[in-house]
mmCIF file with all atom_site columns, C-alpha atoms in Angstrom:
data_model
loop_
_atom_site.group_PDB
_atom_site.id
_atom_site.type_symbol
_atom_site.label_atom_id
_atom_site.label_alt_id
_atom_site.label_comp_id
_atom_site.label_asym_id
_atom_site.label_entity_id
_atom_site.label_seq_id
_atom_site.pdbx_PDB_ins_code
_atom_site.Cartn_x
_atom_site.Cartn_y
_atom_site.Cartn_z
_atom_site.occupancy
_atom_site.B_iso_or_equiv
_atom_site.pdbx_formal_charge
_atom_site.auth_seq_id
_atom_site.auth_comp_id
_atom_site.auth_asym_id
_atom_site.auth_atom_id
_atom_site.pdbx_PDB_model_num
ATOM 1   C CA . MET E 1 1   ? -39.836 2.893  52.652 1.00 0.00 ? 1   MET E CA 1
ATOM 2   C CA . SER E 1 2   ? -39.079 6.221  51.287 1.00 0.00 ? 2   SER E CA 1
ATOM 3   C CA . LEU E 1 3   ? -36.480 8.148  53.484 1.00 0.00 ? 3   LEU E CA 1
ATOM 4   C CA . THR E 1 4   ? -37.968 11.571 52.411 1.00 0.00 ? 4   THR E CA 1
ATOM 5   C CA . SER E 1 5   ? -41.096 11.600 54.305 1.00 0.00 ? 5   SER E CA 1
ATOM 6   C CA . PRO E 1 6   ? -39.257 11.171 57.883 1.00 0.00 ? 6   PRO E CA 1
ATOM 7   C CA . ILE E 1 7   ? -36.848 13.765 57.042 1.00 0.00 ? 7   ILE E CA 1
ATOM 8   C CA . ARG E 1 8   ? -39.538 16.245 55.730 1.00 0.00 ? 8   ARG E CA 1
ATOM 9   C CA . ALA E 1 9   ? -41.270 15.203 59.011 1.00 0.00 ? 9   ALA E CA 1
ATOM 10  C CA . ASP E 1 10  ? -38.027 16.741 61.335 1.00 0.00 ? 10  ASP E CA 1
ATOM 11  C CA . VAL E 1 11  ? -38.163 19.928 59.342 1.00 0.00 ? 11  VAL E CA 1
ATOM 12  C CA . GLU E 1 12  ? -41.598 20.561 59.591 1.00 0.00 ? 12  GLU E CA 1
ATOM 13  C CA . GLU E 1 13  ? -41.224 19.327 63.294 1.00 0.00 ? 13  GLU E CA 1
ATOM 14  C CA . HIS E 1 14  ? -38.041 22.207 63.415 1.00 0.00 ? 14  HIS E CA 1
ATOM 15  C CA . ARG E 1 15  ? -40.478 24.810 61.813 1.00 0.00 ? 15  ARG E CA 1
ATOM 16  C CA . GLU E 1 16  ? -43.075 24.751 64.368 1.00 0.00 ? 16  GLU E CA 1
ATOM 17  C CA . ALA E 1 17  ? -40.903 24.438 67.264 1.00 0.00 ? 17  ALA E CA 1
ATOM 18  C CA . LEU E 1 18  ? -39.408 27.997 65.968 1.00 0.00 ? 18  LEU E CA 1
ATOM 19  C CA . LEU E 1 19  ? -42.789 29.383 65.099 1.00 0.00 ? 19  LEU E CA 1
ATOM 20  C CA . ARG E 1 20  ? -43.464 28.010 68.931 1.00 0.00 ? 20  ARG E CA 1
ATOM 21  C CA . ALA E 1 21  ? -40.642 29.776 70.614 1.00 0.00 ? 21  ALA E CA 1
ATOM 22  C CA . ALA E 1 22  ? -40.873 32.932 68.856 1.00 0.00 ? 22  ALA E CA 1
ATOM 23  C CA . CYS E 1 23  ? -44.611 33.156 69.062 1.00 0.00 ? 23  CYS E CA 1
ATOM 24  C CA . GLY E 1 24  ? -43.623 32.452 73.122 1.00 0.00 ? 24  GLY E CA 1
ATOM 25  C CA . LEU E 1 25  ? -40.783 34.680 73.727 1.00 0.00 ? 25  LEU E CA 1
ATOM 26  C CA . VAL E 1 26  ? -42.614 37.789 71.895 1.00 0.00 ? 26  VAL E CA 1
ATOM 27  C CA . ALA E 1 27  ? -45.478 37.182 73.948 1.00 0.00 ? 27  ALA E CA 1
ATOM 28  C CA . GLU E 1 28  ? -43.352 37.494 76.875 1.00 0.00 ? 28  GLU E CA 1
ATOM 29  C CA . HIS E 1 29  ? -40.650 40.428 76.438 1.00 0.00 ? 29  HIS E CA 1
ATOM 30  C CA . GLY E 1 30  ? -41.418 42.147 73.362 1.00 0.00 ? 30  GLY E CA 1
ATOM 31  C CA . ARG E 1 31  ? -39.900 41.998 69.529 1.00 0.00 ? 31  ARG E CA 1
ATOM 32  C CA . LYS E 1 32  ? -36.742 43.048 71.099 1.00 0.00 ? 32  LYS E CA 1
ATOM 33  C CA . SER E 1 33  ? -35.968 41.833 74.251 1.00 0.00 ? 33  SER E CA 1
ATOM 34  C CA . PHE E 1 34  ? -34.540 38.712 73.049 1.00 0.00 ? 34  PHE E CA 1
ATOM 35  C CA . THR E 1 35  ? -32.159 37.394 70.549 1.00 0.00 ? 35  THR E CA 1
ATOM 36  C CA . ALA E 1 36  ? -32.219 34.879 67.379 1.00 0.00 ? 36  ALA E CA 1
ATOM 37  C CA . ARG E 1 37  ? -30.032 32.615 69.976 1.00 0.00 ? 37  ARG E CA 1
ATOM 38  C CA . ASP E 1 38  ? -32.834 32.838 72.044 1.00 0.00 ? 38  ASP E CA 1
ATOM 39  C CA . ILE E 1 39  ? -35.215 31.274 70.073 1.00 0.00 ? 39  ILE E CA 1
ATOM 40  C CA . ALA E 1 40  ? -33.528 28.576 68.928 1.00 0.00 ? 40  ALA E CA 1
ATOM 41  C CA . GLU E 1 41  ? -32.497 27.366 72.371 1.00 0.00 ? 41  GLU E CA 1
ATOM 42  C CA . ARG E 1 42  ? -36.235 27.431 73.625 1.00 0.00 ? 42  ARG E CA 1
ATOM 43  C CA . ALA E 1 43  ? -37.116 25.127 70.489 1.00 0.00 ? 43  ALA E CA 1
ATOM 44  C CA . GLY E 1 44  ? -34.420 23.159 71.488 1.00 0.00 ? 44  GLY E CA 1
ATOM 45  C CA . LEU E 1 45  ? -32.319 23.837 68.484 1.00 0.00 ? 45  LEU E CA 1
ATOM 46  C CA . SER E 1 46  ? -29.584 25.231 67.334 1.00 0.00 ? 46  SER E CA 1
ATOM 47  C CA . GLN E 1 47  ? -28.886 28.580 65.437 1.00 0.00 ? 47  GLN E CA 1
ATOM 48  C CA . ALA E 1 48  ? -27.861 26.697 62.135 1.00 0.00 ? 48  ALA E CA 1
ATOM 49  C CA . THR E 1 49  ? -31.091 25.374 62.653 1.00 0.00 ? 49  THR E CA 1
ATOM 50  C CA . LEU E 1 50  ? -32.658 28.553 62.902 1.00 0.00 ? 50  LEU E CA 1
ATOM 51  C CA . TYR E 1 51  ? -31.174 30.112 60.181 1.00 0.00 ? 51  TYR E CA 1
ATOM 52  C CA . ARG E 1 52  ? -31.531 27.158 57.715 1.00 0.00 ? 52  ARG E CA 1
ATOM 53  C CA . HIS E 1 53  ? -35.467 28.237 57.979 1.00 0.00 ? 53  HIS E CA 1
ATOM 54  C CA . PHE E 1 54  ? -35.714 31.435 58.500 1.00 0.00 ? 54  PHE E CA 1
ATOM 55  C CA . PRO E 1 55  ? -33.167 34.056 57.041 1.00 0.00 ? 55  PRO E CA 1
ATOM 56  C CA . SER E 1 56  ? -33.088 36.539 59.727 1.00 0.00 ? 56  SER E CA 1
ATOM 57  C CA . LYS E 1 57  ? -35.308 36.806 63.987 1.00 0.00 ? 57  LYS E CA 1
ATOM 58  C CA . ALA E 1 58  ? -37.147 39.694 62.263 1.00 0.00 ? 58  ALA E CA 1
ATOM 59  C CA . ALA E 1 59  ? -38.498 36.826 59.305 1.00 0.00 ? 59  ALA E CA 1
ATOM 60  C CA . LEU E 1 60  ? -39.258 34.097 62.402 1.00 0.00 ? 60  LEU E CA 1
ATOM 61  C CA . ILE E 1 61  ? -41.053 36.700 63.613 1.00 0.00 ? 61  ILE E CA 1
ATOM 62  C CA . ASP E 1 62  ? -43.220 37.638 60.354 1.00 0.00 ? 62  ASP E CA 1
ATOM 63  C CA . ALA E 1 63  ? -43.633 33.508 59.942 1.00 0.00 ? 63  ALA E CA 1
ATOM 64  C CA . VAL E 1 64  ? -45.558 33.190 62.622 1.00 0.00 ? 64  VAL E CA 1
ATOM 65  C CA . SER E 1 65  ? -48.802 36.375 61.821 1.00 0.00 ? 65  SER E CA 1
ATOM 66  C CA . VAL E 1 66  ? -48.219 34.309 57.633 1.00 0.00 ? 66  VAL E CA 1
ATOM 67  C CA . ASP E 1 67  ? -48.529 31.389 59.565 1.00 0.00 ? 67  ASP E CA 1
ATOM 68  C CA . ARG E 1 68  ? -51.681 31.815 61.197 1.00 0.00 ? 68  ARG E CA 1
ATOM 69  C CA . TRP E 1 69  ? -53.386 33.699 58.170 1.00 0.00 ? 69  TRP E CA 1
ATOM 70  C CA . GLU E 1 70  ? -52.270 29.995 56.605 1.00 0.00 ? 70  GLU E CA 1
ATOM 71  C CA . ARG E 1 71  ? -54.473 28.454 59.459 1.00 0.00 ? 71  ARG E CA 1
ATOM 72  C CA . ALA E 1 72  ? -57.635 30.598 58.955 1.00 0.00 ? 72  ALA E CA 1
ATOM 73  C CA . LEU E 1 73  ? -57.244 30.502 55.122 1.00 0.00 ? 73  LEU E CA 1
ATOM 74  C CA . SER E 1 74  ? -57.569 26.731 55.155 1.00 0.00 ? 74  SER E CA 1
ATOM 75  C CA . TRP E 1 75  ? -60.161 27.038 57.268 1.00 0.00 ? 75  TRP E CA 1
ATOM 76  C CA . ALA E 1 76  ? -61.737 29.040 54.634 1.00 0.00 ? 76  ALA E CA 1
ATOM 77  C CA . GLU E 1 77  ? -60.774 25.898 51.768 1.00 0.00 ? 77  GLU E CA 1
ATOM 78  C CA . GLU E 1 78  ? -62.292 23.116 53.584 1.00 0.00 ? 78  GLU E CA 1
ATOM 79  C CA . HIS E 1 79  ? -64.998 20.872 52.448 1.00 0.00 ? 79  HIS E CA 1
ATOM 80  C CA . ARG E 1 80  ? -68.480 22.016 53.559 1.00 0.00 ? 80  ARG E CA 1
ATOM 81  C CA . GLY E 1 81  ? -70.487 19.163 52.374 1.00 0.00 ? 81  GLY E CA 1
ATOM 82  C CA . GLU E 1 82  ? -74.464 19.823 52.382 1.00 0.00 ? 82  GLU E CA 1
ATOM 83  C CA . ARG E 1 83  ? -74.458 21.933 55.619 1.00 0.00 ? 83  ARG E CA 1
ATOM 84  C CA . PRO E 1 84  ? -75.585 25.472 55.450 1.00 0.00 ? 84  PRO E CA 1
ATOM 85  C CA . ALA E 1 85  ? -72.733 27.416 54.942 1.00 0.00 ? 85  ALA E CA 1
ATOM 86  C CA . VAL E 1 86  ? -73.515 29.975 57.722 1.00 0.00 ? 86  VAL E CA 1
ATOM 87  C CA . ILE E 1 87  ? -72.593 26.834 59.782 1.00 0.00 ? 87  ILE E CA 1
ATOM 88  C CA . ASP E 1 88  ? -68.635 27.070 58.305 1.00 0.00 ? 88  ASP E CA 1
ATOM 89  C CA . VAL E 1 89  ? -69.101 31.396 58.362 1.00 0.00 ? 89  VAL E CA 1
ATOM 90  C CA . VAL E 1 90  ? -69.771 30.917 62.018 1.00 0.00 ? 90  VAL E CA 1
ATOM 91  C CA . SER E 1 91  ? -66.805 28.008 62.400 1.00 0.00 ? 91  SER E CA 1
ATOM 92  C CA . ILE E 1 92  ? -64.309 30.328 60.863 1.00 0.00 ? 92  ILE E CA 1
ATOM 93  C CA . LEU E 1 93  ? -65.083 33.253 63.762 1.00 0.00 ? 93  LEU E CA 1
ATOM 94  C CA . GLU E 1 94  ? -65.232 31.101 66.576 1.00 0.00 ? 94  GLU E CA 1
ATOM 95  C CA . ARG E 1 95  ? -61.904 29.425 65.384 1.00 0.00 ? 95  ARG E CA 1
ATOM 96  C CA . PHE E 1 96  ? -60.205 32.245 64.318 1.00 0.00 ? 96  PHE E CA 1
ATOM 97  C CA . SER E 1 97  ? -61.844 34.356 67.707 1.00 0.00 ? 97  SER E CA 1
ATOM 98  C CA . ASN E 1 98  ? -59.861 31.720 69.904 1.00 0.00 ? 98  ASN E CA 1
ATOM 99  C CA . MET E 1 99  ? -56.706 31.876 67.577 1.00 0.00 ? 99  MET E CA 1
ATOM 100 C CA . VAL E 1 100 ? -56.461 35.893 68.461 1.00 0.00 ? 100 VAL E CA 1
ATOM 101 C CA . THR E 1 101 ? -57.587 36.048 71.963 1.00 0.00 ? 101 THR E CA 1
ATOM 102 C CA . ASP E 1 102 ? -54.742 33.095 72.598 1.00 0.00 ? 102 ASP E CA 1
ATOM 103 C CA . ASP E 1 103 ? -52.354 35.304 70.897 1.00 0.00 ? 103 ASP E CA 1
ATOM 104 C CA . ARG E 1 104 ? -53.242 38.130 72.554 1.00 0.00 ? 104 ARG E CA 1
ATOM 105 C CA . ASP E 1 105 ? -50.155 39.270 73.603 1.00 0.00 ? 105 ASP E CA 1
ATOM 106 C CA . PHE E 1 106 ? -48.181 38.199 70.841 1.00 0.00 ? 106 PHE E CA 1
ATOM 107 C CA . ILE E 1 107 ? -50.357 40.515 68.623 1.00 0.00 ? 107 ILE E CA 1
ATOM 108 C CA . ALA E 1 108 ? -50.146 43.642 71.873 1.00 0.00 ? 108 ALA E CA 1
ATOM 109 C CA . ASN E 1 109 ? -45.995 43.148 71.890 1.00 0.00 ? 109 ASN E CA 1
ATOM 110 C CA . LEU E 1 110 ? -45.749 43.371 68.128 1.00 0.00 ? 110 LEU E CA 1
ATOM 111 C CA . GLY E 1 111 ? -48.095 46.992 67.844 1.00 0.00 ? 111 GLY E CA 1
ATOM 112 C CA . LEU E 1 112 ? -50.628 45.327 65.617 1.00 0.00 ? 112 LEU E CA 1
ATOM 113 C CA . THR E 1 113 ? -53.654 46.672 65.206 1.00 0.00 ? 113 THR E CA 1
ATOM 114 C CA . VAL E 1 114 ? -57.119 45.180 63.803 1.00 0.00 ? 114 VAL E CA 1
ATOM 115 C CA . GLY E 1 115 ? -56.413 44.752 59.715 1.00 0.00 ? 115 GLY E CA 1
ATOM 116 C CA . GLN E 1 116 ? -53.295 45.780 60.113 1.00 0.00 ? 116 GLN E CA 1
ATOM 117 C CA . GLY E 1 117 ? -49.637 43.293 59.736 1.00 0.00 ? 117 GLY E CA 1
ATOM 118 C CA . PRO E 1 118 ? -46.768 42.747 58.518 1.00 0.00 ? 118 PRO E CA 1
ATOM 119 C CA . SER E 1 119 ? -46.366 42.808 54.503 1.00 0.00 ? 119 SER E CA 1
ATOM 120 C CA . PRO E 1 120 ? -45.689 39.151 54.377 1.00 0.00 ? 120 PRO E CA 1
ATOM 121 C CA . ILE E 1 121 ? -49.022 38.187 55.366 1.00 0.00 ? 121 ILE E CA 1
ATOM 122 C CA . VAL E 1 122 ? -50.324 39.998 53.017 1.00 0.00 ? 122 VAL E CA 1
ATOM 123 C CA . PRO E 1 123 ? -51.323 37.477 49.918 1.00 0.00 ? 123 PRO E CA 1
ATOM 124 C CA . VAL E 1 124 ? -52.546 34.615 52.024 1.00 0.00 ? 124 VAL E CA 1
ATOM 125 C CA . ARG E 1 125 ? -54.782 37.149 53.804 1.00 0.00 ? 125 ARG E CA 1
ATOM 126 C CA . ASP E 1 126 ? -55.972 38.306 50.849 1.00 0.00 ? 126 ASP E CA 1
ATOM 127 C CA . GLU E 1 127 ? -56.457 34.879 49.658 1.00 0.00 ? 127 GLU E CA 1
ATOM 128 C CA . PHE E 1 128 ? -58.287 34.117 52.751 1.00 0.00 ? 128 PHE E CA 1
ATOM 129 C CA . ASP E 1 129 ? -60.810 37.383 52.494 1.00 0.00 ? 129 ASP E CA 1
ATOM 130 C CA . LEU E 1 130 ? -61.687 35.662 48.819 1.00 0.00 ? 130 LEU E CA 1
ATOM 131 C CA . ARG E 1 131 ? -62.361 32.506 49.998 1.00 0.00 ? 131 ARG E CA 1
ATOM 132 C CA . PHE E 1 132 ? -64.143 33.728 53.299 1.00 0.00 ? 132 PHE E CA 1
ATOM 133 C CA . GLY E 1 133 ? -66.132 36.144 50.889 1.00 0.00 ? 133 GLY E CA 1
ATOM 134 C CA . GLU E 1 134 ? -67.333 33.649 49.108 1.00 0.00 ? 134 GLU E CA 1
ATOM 135 C CA . LEU E 1 135 ? -68.296 31.155 51.982 1.00 0.00 ? 135 LEU E CA 1
ATOM 136 C CA . TRP E 1 136 ? -69.834 33.986 53.463 1.00 0.00 ? 136 TRP E CA 1
ATOM 137 C CA . ASN E 1 137 ? -71.683 35.486 49.895 1.00 0.00 ? 137 ASN E CA 1
ATOM 138 C CA . ARG E 1 138 ? -73.294 31.150 49.949 1.00 0.00 ? 138 ARG E CA 1
ATOM 139 C CA . ALA E 1 139 ? -74.439 31.940 53.230 1.00 0.00 ? 139 ALA E CA 1
ATOM 140 C CA . ARG E 1 140 ? -76.383 34.913 52.128 1.00 0.00 ? 140 ARG E CA 1
ATOM 141 C CA . GLY E 1 141 ? -77.941 33.483 49.265 1.00 0.00 ? 141 GLY E CA 1
ATOM 142 C CA . GLN E 1 142 ? -78.869 31.061 51.350 1.00 0.00 ? 142 GLN E CA 1
ATOM 143 C CA . GLY E 1 143 ? -81.139 33.690 53.445 1.00 0.00 ? 143 GLY E CA 1
ATOM 144 C CA . HIS E 1 144 ? -79.370 33.266 56.637 1.00 0.00 ? 144 HIS E CA 1
ATOM 145 C CA . ILE E 1 145 ? -76.846 36.501 56.643 1.00 0.00 ? 145 ILE E CA 1
ATOM 146 C CA . ARG E 1 146 ? -78.686 39.578 57.089 1.00 0.00 ? 146 ARG E CA 1
ATOM 147 C CA . ALA E 1 147 ? -78.187 42.010 53.640 1.00 0.00 ? 147 ALA E CA 1
ATOM 148 C CA . GLY E 1 148 ? -76.167 45.232 54.320 1.00 0.00 ? 148 GLY E CA 1
ATOM 149 C CA . THR E 1 149 ? -73.643 43.128 56.378 1.00 0.00 ? 149 THR E CA 1
ATOM 150 C CA . HIS E 1 150 ? -70.384 42.675 54.692 1.00 0.00 ? 150 HIS E CA 1
ATOM 151 C CA . HIS E 1 151 ? -67.718 39.955 55.804 1.00 0.00 ? 151 HIS E CA 1
ATOM 152 C CA . GLN E 1 152 ? -64.516 42.411 56.303 1.00 0.00 ? 152 GLN E CA 1
ATOM 153 C CA . ASP E 1 153 ? -66.457 44.052 59.418 1.00 0.00 ? 153 ASP E CA 1
ATOM 154 C CA . VAL E 1 154 ? -67.257 40.500 60.998 1.00 0.00 ? 154 VAL E CA 1
ATOM 155 C CA . MET E 1 155 ? -63.671 39.970 60.840 1.00 0.00 ? 155 MET E CA 1
ATOM 156 C CA . GLU E 1 156 ? -62.499 43.004 62.213 1.00 0.00 ? 156 GLU E CA 1
ATOM 157 C CA . LEU E 1 157 ? -65.221 42.796 65.366 1.00 0.00 ? 157 LEU E CA 1
ATOM 158 C CA . VAL E 1 158 ? -63.925 39.170 65.878 1.00 0.00 ? 158 VAL E CA 1
ATOM 159 C CA . GLY E 1 159 ? -60.230 40.248 65.547 1.00 0.00 ? 159 GLY E CA 1
ATOM 160 C CA . ALA E 1 160 ? -60.542 42.941 68.196 1.00 0.00 ? 160 ALA E CA 1
ATOM 161 C CA . ILE E 1 161 ? -62.215 40.116 70.738 1.00 0.00 ? 161 ILE E CA 1
ATOM 162 C CA . ARG E 1 162 ? -58.350 39.944 73.184 1.00 0.00 ? 162 ARG E CA 1
ATOM 163 C CA . GLU E 1 163 ? -60.250 39.425 76.839 1.00 0.00 ? 163 GLU E CA 1
ATOM 164 C CA . PRO E 1 164 ? -60.589 34.914 77.064 1.00 0.00 ? 164 PRO E CA 1
ATOM 165 C CA . VAL E 1 165 ? -63.791 35.613 79.864 1.00 0.00 ? 165 VAL E CA 1
ATOM 166 C CA . ARG E 1 166 ? -65.776 37.494 77.623 1.00 0.00 ? 166 ARG E CA 1
ATOM 167 C CA . ARG E 1 167 ? -64.892 35.899 74.390 1.00 0.00 ? 167 ARG E CA 1
ATOM 168 C CA . THR E 1 168 ? -68.002 33.867 74.378 1.00 0.00 ? 168 THR E CA 1
ATOM 169 C CA . ASN E 1 169 ? -70.330 36.508 74.959 1.00 0.00 ? 169 ASN E CA 1
ATOM 170 C CA . ARG E 1 170 ? -68.817 39.151 72.230 1.00 0.00 ? 170 ARG E CA 1
ATOM 171 C CA . LEU E 1 171 ? -68.802 36.160 69.719 1.00 0.00 ? 171 LEU E CA 1
ATOM 172 C CA . ASN E 1 172 ? -72.304 35.580 70.289 1.00 0.00 ? 172 ASN E CA 1
ATOM 173 C CA . ILE E 1 173 ? -73.138 39.383 69.580 1.00 0.00 ? 173 ILE E CA 1
ATOM 174 C CA . VAL E 1 174 ? -71.492 39.373 66.343 1.00 0.00 ? 174 VAL E CA 1
ATOM 175 C CA . VAL E 1 175 ? -72.882 36.549 64.783 1.00 0.00 ? 175 VAL E CA 1
ATOM 176 C CA . ASP E 1 176 ? -76.441 37.974 66.908 1.00 0.00 ? 176 ASP E CA 1
ATOM 177 C CA . GLY E 1 177 ? -76.100 40.629 64.328 1.00 0.00 ? 177 GLY E CA 1
ATOM 178 C CA . PHE E 1 178 ? -75.295 39.434 61.155 1.00 0.00 ? 178 PHE E CA 1
ATOM 179 C CA . CYS E 1 179 ? -77.522 35.916 61.170 1.00 0.00 ? 179 CYS E CA 1
ATOM 180 C CA . LEU E 1 180 ? -81.050 35.451 60.444 1.00 0.00 ? 180 LEU E CA 1
ATOM 181 C CA . GLY E 1 181 ? -83.182 32.524 61.246 1.00 0.00 ? 181 GLY E CA 1
ATOM 182 C CA . ALA E 1 182 ? -81.062 30.655 64.127 1.00 0.00 ? 182 ALA E CA 1
ATOM 183 C CA . ASP E 1 183 ? -79.731 31.276 68.069 1.00 0.00 ? 183 ASP E CA 1
ATOM 184 C CA . ALA E 1 184 ? -76.343 32.559 68.026 1.00 0.00 ? 184 ALA E CA 1
ATOM 185 C CA . SER E 1 185 ? -75.073 30.835 70.530 1.00 0.00 ? 185 SER E CA 1
ATOM 186 C CA . GLU E 1 186 ? -76.817 27.503 68.806 1.00 0.00 ? 186 GLU E CA 1
ATOM 187 C CA . LEU E 1 187 ? -75.084 27.724 65.873 1.00 0.00 ? 187 LEU E CA 1
ATOM 188 C CA . ILE E 1 188 ? -71.495 28.808 67.935 1.00 0.00 ? 188 ILE E CA 1
ATOM 189 C CA . SER E 1 189 ? -72.327 25.653 69.850 1.00 0.00 ? 189 SER E CA 1
ATOM 190 C CA . VAL E 1 190 ? -72.868 23.395 66.110 1.00 0.00 ? 190 VAL E CA 1
ATOM 191 C CA . ALA E 1 191 ? -70.039 25.417 64.743 1.00 0.00 ? 191 ALA E CA 1
ATOM 192 C CA . GLN E 1 192 ? -67.825 23.922 67.593 1.00 0.00 ? 192 GLN E CA 1
ATOM 193 C CA . ARG E 1 193 ? -68.964 20.329 67.129 1.00 0.00 ? 193 ARG E CA 1
ATOM 194 C CA . VAL E 1 194 ? -68.632 19.888 63.186 1.00 0.00 ? 194 VAL E CA 1
ATOM 195 C CA . SER E 1 195 ? -65.340 21.696 62.914 1.00 0.00 ? 195 SER E CA 1
ATOM 196 C CA . PRO E 1 196 ? -62.157 20.387 65.249 1.00 0.00 ? 196 PRO E CA 1
ATOM 197 C CA . PRO E 1 197 ? -61.323 23.711 67.832 1.00 0.00 ? 197 PRO E CA 1
ATOM 198 C CA . TRP E 1 198 ? -58.218 25.896 67.376 1.00 0.00 ? 198 TRP E CA 1
ATOM 199 C CA . ASP E 1 199 ? -54.972 24.198 68.259 1.00 0.00 ? 199 ASP E CA 1
ATOM 200 C CA . HIS E 1 200 ? -52.240 26.411 68.938 1.00 0.00 ? 200 HIS E CA 1
ATOM 201 C CA . ASP E 1 201 ? -49.582 23.844 68.364 1.00 0.00 ? 201 ASP E CA 1
ATOM 202 C CA . ALA E 1 202 ? -51.236 21.861 65.438 1.00 0.00 ? 202 ALA E CA 1
ATOM 203 C CA . HIS E 1 203 ? -50.317 23.815 61.911 1.00 0.00 ? 203 HIS E CA 1
ATOM 204 C CA . SER E 1 204 ? -52.075 23.164 58.657 1.00 0.00 ? 204 SER E CA 1
#
């Protein structure tokens, strides 16, 4: 048996623990009210381990945002099968909505606005935009998305949903605005069944 797999698993586990710790501390205290040592302690790791993964506290905080867009990109790249593309469009929106709602305090304390983010996210966000746009156009070609609607506008609308108690209702309104020939709530329900839910602790 190769020893590399357990080692790599430990490395990934440490990285995930650091991302969770940084996200939690930003959500609770803002960006400047804690140190790299605080992040390492919350993650149950040493500062040396933190710096083996990330060159600085700032890079680690930026990596949380990069991680979120990498998750979204993985959703946009999933194998589709034979189901209508609109189901996958809605599945991505459902998970993205859950993600930004879950991360609302982190986002607010970084002062991030819809459509904006730290520069390290740009490459992965652009790749997501390309893949999601392809899926969107496929769904429109299948007759399930209204002409004149744009996937970037819909992503920004969904990204602005941050209140947990109103999330589902607002997502329904957005989906109803661009879908053709399907009930929005039913479509969201189908999308939830065919794809794994957003999981704060599950990394792609």
